[in-house]
PDB file of C-alpha atoms in Angstrom:
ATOM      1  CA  UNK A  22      -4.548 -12.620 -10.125  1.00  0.00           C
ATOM      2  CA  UNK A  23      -1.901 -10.011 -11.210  1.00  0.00           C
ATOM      3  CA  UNK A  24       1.229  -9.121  -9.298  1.00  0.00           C
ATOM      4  CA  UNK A  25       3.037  -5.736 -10.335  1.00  0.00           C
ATOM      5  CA  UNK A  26       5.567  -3.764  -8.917  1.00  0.00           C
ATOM      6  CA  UNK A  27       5.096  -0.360  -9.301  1.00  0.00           C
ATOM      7  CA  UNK A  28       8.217   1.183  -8.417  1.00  0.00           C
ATOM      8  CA  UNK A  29       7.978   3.525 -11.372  1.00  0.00           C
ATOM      9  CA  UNK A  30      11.155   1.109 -12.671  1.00  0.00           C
ATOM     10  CA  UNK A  31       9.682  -2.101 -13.794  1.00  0.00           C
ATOM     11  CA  UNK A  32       6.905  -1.185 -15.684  1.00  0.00           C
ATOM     12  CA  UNK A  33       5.551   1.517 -17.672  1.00  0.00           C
ATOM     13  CA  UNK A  34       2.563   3.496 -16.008  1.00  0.00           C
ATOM     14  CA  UNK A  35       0.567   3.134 -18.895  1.00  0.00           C
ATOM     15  CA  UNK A  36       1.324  -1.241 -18.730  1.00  0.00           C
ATOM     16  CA  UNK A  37      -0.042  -0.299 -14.469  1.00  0.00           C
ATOM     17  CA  UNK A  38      -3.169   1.304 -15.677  1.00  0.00           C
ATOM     18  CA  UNK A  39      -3.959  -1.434 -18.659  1.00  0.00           C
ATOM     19  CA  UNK A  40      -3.333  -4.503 -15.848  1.00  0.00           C
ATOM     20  CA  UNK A  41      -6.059  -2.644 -13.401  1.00  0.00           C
ATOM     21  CA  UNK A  42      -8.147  -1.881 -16.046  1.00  0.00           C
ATOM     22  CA  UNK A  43      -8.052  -4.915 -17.542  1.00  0.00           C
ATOM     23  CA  UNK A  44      -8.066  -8.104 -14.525  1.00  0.00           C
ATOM     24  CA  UNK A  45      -9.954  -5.447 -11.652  1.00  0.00           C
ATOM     25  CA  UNK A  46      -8.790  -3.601  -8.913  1.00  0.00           C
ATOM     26  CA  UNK A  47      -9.861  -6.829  -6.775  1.00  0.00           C
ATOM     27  CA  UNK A  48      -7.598  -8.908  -8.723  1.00  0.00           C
ATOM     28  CA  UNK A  49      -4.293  -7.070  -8.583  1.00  0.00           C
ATOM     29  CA  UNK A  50      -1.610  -7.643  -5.997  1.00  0.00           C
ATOM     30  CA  UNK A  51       1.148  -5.178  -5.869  1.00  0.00           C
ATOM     31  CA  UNK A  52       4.949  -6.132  -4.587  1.00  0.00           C
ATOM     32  CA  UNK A  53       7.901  -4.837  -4.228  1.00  0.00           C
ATOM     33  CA  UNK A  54      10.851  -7.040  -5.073  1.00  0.00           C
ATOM     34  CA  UNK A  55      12.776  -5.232  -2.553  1.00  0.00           C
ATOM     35  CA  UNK A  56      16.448  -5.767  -2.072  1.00  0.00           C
ATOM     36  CA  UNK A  57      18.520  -5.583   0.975  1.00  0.00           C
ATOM     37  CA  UNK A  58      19.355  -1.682  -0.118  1.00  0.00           C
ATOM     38  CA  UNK A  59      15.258  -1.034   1.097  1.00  0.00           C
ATOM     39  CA  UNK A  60      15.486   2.379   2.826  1.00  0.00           C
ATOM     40  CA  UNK A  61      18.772   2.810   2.766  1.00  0.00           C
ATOM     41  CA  UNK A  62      20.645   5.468   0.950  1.00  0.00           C
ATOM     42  CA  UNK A  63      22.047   5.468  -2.637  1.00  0.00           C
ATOM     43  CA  UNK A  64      25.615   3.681  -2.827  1.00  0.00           C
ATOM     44  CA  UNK A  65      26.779   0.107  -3.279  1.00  0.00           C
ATOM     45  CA  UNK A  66      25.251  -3.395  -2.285  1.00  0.00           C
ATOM     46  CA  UNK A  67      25.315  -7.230  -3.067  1.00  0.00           C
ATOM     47  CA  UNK A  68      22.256  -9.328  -4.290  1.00  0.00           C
ATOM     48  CA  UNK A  69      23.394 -12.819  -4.577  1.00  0.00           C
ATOM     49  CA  UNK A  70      26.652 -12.213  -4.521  1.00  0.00           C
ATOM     50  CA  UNK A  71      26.761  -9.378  -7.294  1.00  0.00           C
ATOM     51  CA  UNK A  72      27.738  -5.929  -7.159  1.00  0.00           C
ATOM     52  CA  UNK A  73      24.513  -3.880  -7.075  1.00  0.00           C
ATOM     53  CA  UNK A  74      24.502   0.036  -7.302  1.00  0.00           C
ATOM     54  CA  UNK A  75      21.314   1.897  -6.248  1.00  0.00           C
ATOM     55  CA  UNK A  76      20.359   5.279  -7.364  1.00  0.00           C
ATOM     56  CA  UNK A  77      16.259   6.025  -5.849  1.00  0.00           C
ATOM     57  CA  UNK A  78      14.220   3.472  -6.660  1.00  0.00           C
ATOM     58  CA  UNK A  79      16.774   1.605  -9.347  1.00  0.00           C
ATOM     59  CA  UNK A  80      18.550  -0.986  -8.564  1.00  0.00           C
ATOM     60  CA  UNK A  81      21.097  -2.250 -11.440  1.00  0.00           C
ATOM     61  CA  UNK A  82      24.147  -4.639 -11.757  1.00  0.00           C
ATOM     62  CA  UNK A  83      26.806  -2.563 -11.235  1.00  0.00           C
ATOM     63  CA  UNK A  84      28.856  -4.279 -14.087  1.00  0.00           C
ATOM     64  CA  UNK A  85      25.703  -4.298 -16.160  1.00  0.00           C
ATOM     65  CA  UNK A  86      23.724  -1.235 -15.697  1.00  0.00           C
ATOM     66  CA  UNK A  87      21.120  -1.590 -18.115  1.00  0.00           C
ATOM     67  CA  UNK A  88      19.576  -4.940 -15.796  1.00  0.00           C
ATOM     68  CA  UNK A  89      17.454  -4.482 -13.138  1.00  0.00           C
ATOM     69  CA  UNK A  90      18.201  -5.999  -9.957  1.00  0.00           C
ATOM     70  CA  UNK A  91      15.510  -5.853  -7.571  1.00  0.00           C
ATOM     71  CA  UNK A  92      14.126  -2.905  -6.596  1.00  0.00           C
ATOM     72  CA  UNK A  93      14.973  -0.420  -3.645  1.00  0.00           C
ATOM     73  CA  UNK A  94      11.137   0.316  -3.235  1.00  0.00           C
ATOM     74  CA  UNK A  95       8.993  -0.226  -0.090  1.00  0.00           C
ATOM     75  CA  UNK A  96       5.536  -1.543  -0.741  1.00  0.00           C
ATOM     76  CA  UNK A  97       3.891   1.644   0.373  1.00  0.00           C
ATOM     77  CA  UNK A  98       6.374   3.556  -1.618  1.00  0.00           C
ATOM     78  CA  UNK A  99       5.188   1.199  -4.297  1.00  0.00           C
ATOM     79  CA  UNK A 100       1.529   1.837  -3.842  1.00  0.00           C
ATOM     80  CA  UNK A 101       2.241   5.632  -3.464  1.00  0.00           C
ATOM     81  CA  UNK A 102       3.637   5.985  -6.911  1.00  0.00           C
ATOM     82  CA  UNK A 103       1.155   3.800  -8.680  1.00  0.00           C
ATOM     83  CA  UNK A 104      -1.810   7.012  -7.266  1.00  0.00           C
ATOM     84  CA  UNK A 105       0.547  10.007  -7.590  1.00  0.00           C
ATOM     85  CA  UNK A 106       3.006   8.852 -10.865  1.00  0.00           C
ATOM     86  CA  UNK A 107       0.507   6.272 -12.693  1.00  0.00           C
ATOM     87  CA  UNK A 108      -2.966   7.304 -12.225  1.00  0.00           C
ATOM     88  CA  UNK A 109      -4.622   4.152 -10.473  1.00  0.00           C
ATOM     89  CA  UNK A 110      -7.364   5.105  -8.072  1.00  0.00           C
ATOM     90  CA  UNK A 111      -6.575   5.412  -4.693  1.00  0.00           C
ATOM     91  CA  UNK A 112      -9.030   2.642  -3.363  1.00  0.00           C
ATOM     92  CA  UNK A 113      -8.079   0.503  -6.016  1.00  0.00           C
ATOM     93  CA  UNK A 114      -3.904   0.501  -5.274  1.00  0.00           C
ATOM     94  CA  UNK A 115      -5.083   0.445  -1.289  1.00  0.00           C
ATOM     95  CA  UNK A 116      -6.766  -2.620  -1.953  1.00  0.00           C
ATOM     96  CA  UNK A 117      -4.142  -3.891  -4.227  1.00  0.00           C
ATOM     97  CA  UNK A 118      -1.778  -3.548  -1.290  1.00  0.00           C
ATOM     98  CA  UNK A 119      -3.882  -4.599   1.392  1.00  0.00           C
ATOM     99  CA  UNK A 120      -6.953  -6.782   1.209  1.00  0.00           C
ATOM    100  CA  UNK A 121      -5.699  -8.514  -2.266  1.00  0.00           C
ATOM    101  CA  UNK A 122      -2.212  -9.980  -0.729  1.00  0.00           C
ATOM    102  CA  UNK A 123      -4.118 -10.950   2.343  1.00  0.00           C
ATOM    103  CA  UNK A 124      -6.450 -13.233   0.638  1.00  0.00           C
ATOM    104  CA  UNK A 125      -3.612 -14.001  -2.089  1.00  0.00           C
ATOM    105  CA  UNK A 126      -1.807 -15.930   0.571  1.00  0.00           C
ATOM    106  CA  UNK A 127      -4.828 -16.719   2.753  1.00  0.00           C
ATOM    107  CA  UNK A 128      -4.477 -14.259   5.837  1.00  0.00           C
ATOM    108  CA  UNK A 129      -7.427 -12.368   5.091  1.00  0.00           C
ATOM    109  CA  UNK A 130      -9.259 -13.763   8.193  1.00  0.00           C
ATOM    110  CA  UNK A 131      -6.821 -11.676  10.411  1.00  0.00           C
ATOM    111  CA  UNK A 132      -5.354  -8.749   8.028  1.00  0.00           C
ATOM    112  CA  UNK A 133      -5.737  -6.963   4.811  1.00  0.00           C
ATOM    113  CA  UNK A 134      -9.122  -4.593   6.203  1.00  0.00           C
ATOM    114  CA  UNK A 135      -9.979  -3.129   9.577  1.00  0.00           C
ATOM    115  CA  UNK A 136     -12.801  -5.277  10.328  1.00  0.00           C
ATOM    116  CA  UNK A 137     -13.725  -6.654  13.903  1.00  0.00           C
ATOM    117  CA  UNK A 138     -11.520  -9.244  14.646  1.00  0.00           C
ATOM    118  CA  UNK A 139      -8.666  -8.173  12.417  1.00  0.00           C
ATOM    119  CA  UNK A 140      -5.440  -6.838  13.516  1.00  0.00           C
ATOM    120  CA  UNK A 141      -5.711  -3.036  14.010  1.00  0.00           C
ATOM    121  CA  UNK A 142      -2.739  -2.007  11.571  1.00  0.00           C
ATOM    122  CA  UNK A 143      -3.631   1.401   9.892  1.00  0.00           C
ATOM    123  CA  UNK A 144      -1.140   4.002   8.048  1.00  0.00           C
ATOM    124  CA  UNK A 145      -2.521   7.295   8.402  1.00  0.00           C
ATOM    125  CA  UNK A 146      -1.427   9.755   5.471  1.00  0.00           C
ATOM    126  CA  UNK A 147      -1.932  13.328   4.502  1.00  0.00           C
ATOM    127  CA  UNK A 148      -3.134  14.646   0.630  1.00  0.00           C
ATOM    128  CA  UNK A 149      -0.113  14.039  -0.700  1.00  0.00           C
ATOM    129  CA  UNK A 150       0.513  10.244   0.866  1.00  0.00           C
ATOM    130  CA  UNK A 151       3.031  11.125   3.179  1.00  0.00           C
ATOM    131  CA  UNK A 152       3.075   8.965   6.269  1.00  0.00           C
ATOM    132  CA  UNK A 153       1.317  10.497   8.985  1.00  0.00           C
ATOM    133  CA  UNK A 154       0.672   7.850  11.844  1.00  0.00           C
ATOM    134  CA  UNK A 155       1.441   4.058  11.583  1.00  0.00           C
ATOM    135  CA  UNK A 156      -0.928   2.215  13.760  1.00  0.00           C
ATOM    136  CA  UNK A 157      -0.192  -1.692  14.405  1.00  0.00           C
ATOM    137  CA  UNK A 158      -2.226  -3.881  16.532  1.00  0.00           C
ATOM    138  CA  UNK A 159      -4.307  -0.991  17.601  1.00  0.00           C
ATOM    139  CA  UNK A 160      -1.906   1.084  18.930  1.00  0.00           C
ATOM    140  CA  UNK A 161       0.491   4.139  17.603  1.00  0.00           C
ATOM    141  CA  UNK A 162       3.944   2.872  16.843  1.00  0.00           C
ATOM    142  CA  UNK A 163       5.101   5.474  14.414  1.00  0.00           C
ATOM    143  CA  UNK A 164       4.054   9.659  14.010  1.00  0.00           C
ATOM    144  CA  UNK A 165       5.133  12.352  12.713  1.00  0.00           C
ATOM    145  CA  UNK A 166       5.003  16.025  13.894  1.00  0.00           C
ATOM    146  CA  UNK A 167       2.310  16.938  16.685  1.00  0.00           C
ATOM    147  CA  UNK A 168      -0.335  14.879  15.592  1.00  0.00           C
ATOM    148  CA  UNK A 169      -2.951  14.431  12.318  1.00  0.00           C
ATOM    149  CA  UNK A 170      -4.160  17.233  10.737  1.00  0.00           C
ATOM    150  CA  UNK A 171      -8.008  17.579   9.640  1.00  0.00           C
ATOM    151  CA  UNK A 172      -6.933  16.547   6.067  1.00  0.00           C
ATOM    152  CA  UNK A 173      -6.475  13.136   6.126  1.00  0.00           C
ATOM    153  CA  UNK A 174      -7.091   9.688   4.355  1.00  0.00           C
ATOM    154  CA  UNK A 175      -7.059   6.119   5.810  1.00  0.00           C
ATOM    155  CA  UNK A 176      -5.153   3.571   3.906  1.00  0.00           C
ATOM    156  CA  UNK A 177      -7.798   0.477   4.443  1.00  0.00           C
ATOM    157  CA  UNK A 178      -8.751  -2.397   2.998  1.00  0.00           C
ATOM    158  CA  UNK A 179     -12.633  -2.845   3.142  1.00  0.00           C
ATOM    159  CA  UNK A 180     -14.120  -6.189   2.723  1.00  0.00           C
ATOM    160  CA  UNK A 181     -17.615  -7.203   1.694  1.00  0.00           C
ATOM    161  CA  UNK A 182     -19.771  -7.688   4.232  1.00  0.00           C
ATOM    162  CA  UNK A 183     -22.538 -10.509   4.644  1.00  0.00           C
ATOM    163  CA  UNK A 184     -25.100  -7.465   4.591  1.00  0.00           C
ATOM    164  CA  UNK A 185     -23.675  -4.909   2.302  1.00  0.00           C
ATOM    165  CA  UNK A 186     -20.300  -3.639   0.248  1.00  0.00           C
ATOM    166  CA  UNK A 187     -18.542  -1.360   2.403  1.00  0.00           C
ATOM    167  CA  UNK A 188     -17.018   1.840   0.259  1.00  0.00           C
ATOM    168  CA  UNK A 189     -13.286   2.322   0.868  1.00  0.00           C
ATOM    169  CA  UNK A 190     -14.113   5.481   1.394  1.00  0.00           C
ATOM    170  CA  UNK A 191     -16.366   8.211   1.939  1.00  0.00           C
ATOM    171  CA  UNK A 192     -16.152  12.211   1.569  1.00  0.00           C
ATOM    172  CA  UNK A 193     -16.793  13.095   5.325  1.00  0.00           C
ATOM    173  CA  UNK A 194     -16.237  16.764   4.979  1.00  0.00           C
ATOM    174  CA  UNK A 195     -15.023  19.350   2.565  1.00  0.00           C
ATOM    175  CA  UNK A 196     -11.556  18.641   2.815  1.00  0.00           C
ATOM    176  CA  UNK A 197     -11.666  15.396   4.650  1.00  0.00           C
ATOM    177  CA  UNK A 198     -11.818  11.417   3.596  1.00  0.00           C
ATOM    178  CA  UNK A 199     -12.414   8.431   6.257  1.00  0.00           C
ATOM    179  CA  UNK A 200     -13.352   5.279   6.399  1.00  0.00           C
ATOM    180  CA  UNK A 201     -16.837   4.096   5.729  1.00  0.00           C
ATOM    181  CA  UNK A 202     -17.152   1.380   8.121  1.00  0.00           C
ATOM    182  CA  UNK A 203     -19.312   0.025  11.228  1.00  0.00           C
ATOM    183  CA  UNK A 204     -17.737   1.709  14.317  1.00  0.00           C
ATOM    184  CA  UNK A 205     -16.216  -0.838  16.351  1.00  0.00           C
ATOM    185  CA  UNK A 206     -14.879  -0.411  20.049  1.00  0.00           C
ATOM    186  CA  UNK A 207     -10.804  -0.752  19.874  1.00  0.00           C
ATOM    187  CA  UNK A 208     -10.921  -4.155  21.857  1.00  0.00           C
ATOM    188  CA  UNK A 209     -13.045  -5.783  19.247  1.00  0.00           C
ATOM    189  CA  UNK A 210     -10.992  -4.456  16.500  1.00  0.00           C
ATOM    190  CA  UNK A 211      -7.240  -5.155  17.807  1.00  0.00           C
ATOM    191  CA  UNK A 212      -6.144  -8.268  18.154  1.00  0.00           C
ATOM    192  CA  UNK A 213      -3.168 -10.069  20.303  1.00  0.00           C
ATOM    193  CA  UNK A 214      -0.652  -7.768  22.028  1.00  0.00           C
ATOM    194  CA  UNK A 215       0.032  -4.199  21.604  1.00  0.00           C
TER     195      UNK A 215
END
């Protein structure tokens, strides 16, 4: 397997879209190499005991601006860019953030896809990838404005099933995408406390 961080910093888009292409959207992992500066604003910090300065998603030596230290890039930040900035398929970066780690690491029997049994952990989006609803262990934690509009995707890893291969997803509508999956009742999907 492949790890990448797509943080539009590290590597070239057109290196992103060769590494999919070439090893399989089931065989890439993206990461972030996220620093302590993760989310917060653009200014000074210390990795390892250097002077870091962080402009968006760079993070550099401050007394060596040409290296890279870290990045200042969440993972879904990560996975954003490598759909909107460097062309990979939305299932495939979904799955190369969520079911791929998962069963990189061996948690796959509890996270990385929404089926029964898993933990319920869903980020709800708009069009455009902006955060919508953050859903962990079956219930809302995190939403913005009054709700989801019609337009929406699910960010989901979907496993293969004993009987079939379950599509990430499915056109549901003119102007909608969901989730092509067996309907499950929310206390077989969510597991352990809310």
């Amino acid at each position: 397997e492949v790890e990448l961080i797509t943080d539009n910093v590290h590597i070239h888009p057109a290196m992103v879209r060769f590494t999919f292409n070439t090893f399989g959207a089931d065989h890439v992992c993206l990461i972030a190499d996220s620093m302590m500066a993760c989310g917060l604003p653009d200014g000074q910090y210390s990795l390892g005991g250097q002077a870091v300065t962080v402009r968006g998603p760079r993070a550099t030596l401050t007394e060596q601006p040409g290296t890279i230290a870290g990045s200042a890039t969440c993972l879904f930040d990560c996975m954003k860019r490598a759909v909107l900035d460097m062309g990979v398929p939305l299932e495939s970066a979904v799955r190369a953030a969520t079911l791929n780690p998962a069963r990189s690491i061996g948690i796959d029997a509890d996270y990385g896809s929404l089926d029964a049994g898993r933990y319920g952990n869903v980020v709800l989006v708009d069009d455009k990838l902006d955060i919508l609803k953050v859903v962990r262990h079956g219930e809302v934690i995190g939403q913005t404005g009054n709700g989801s509009p019609p337009e929406t995707r699910f960010l989901l890893a979907a496993k293969e099933s004993s009987q079939r291969k379950l599509p990430l997803f499915r056109r549901s509508g003119p102007a909608t995408w969901g989730l092509h999956a067996p309907k499950t009742p929310k206390a077989e999907v969510g597991r352990g406390g809310g």
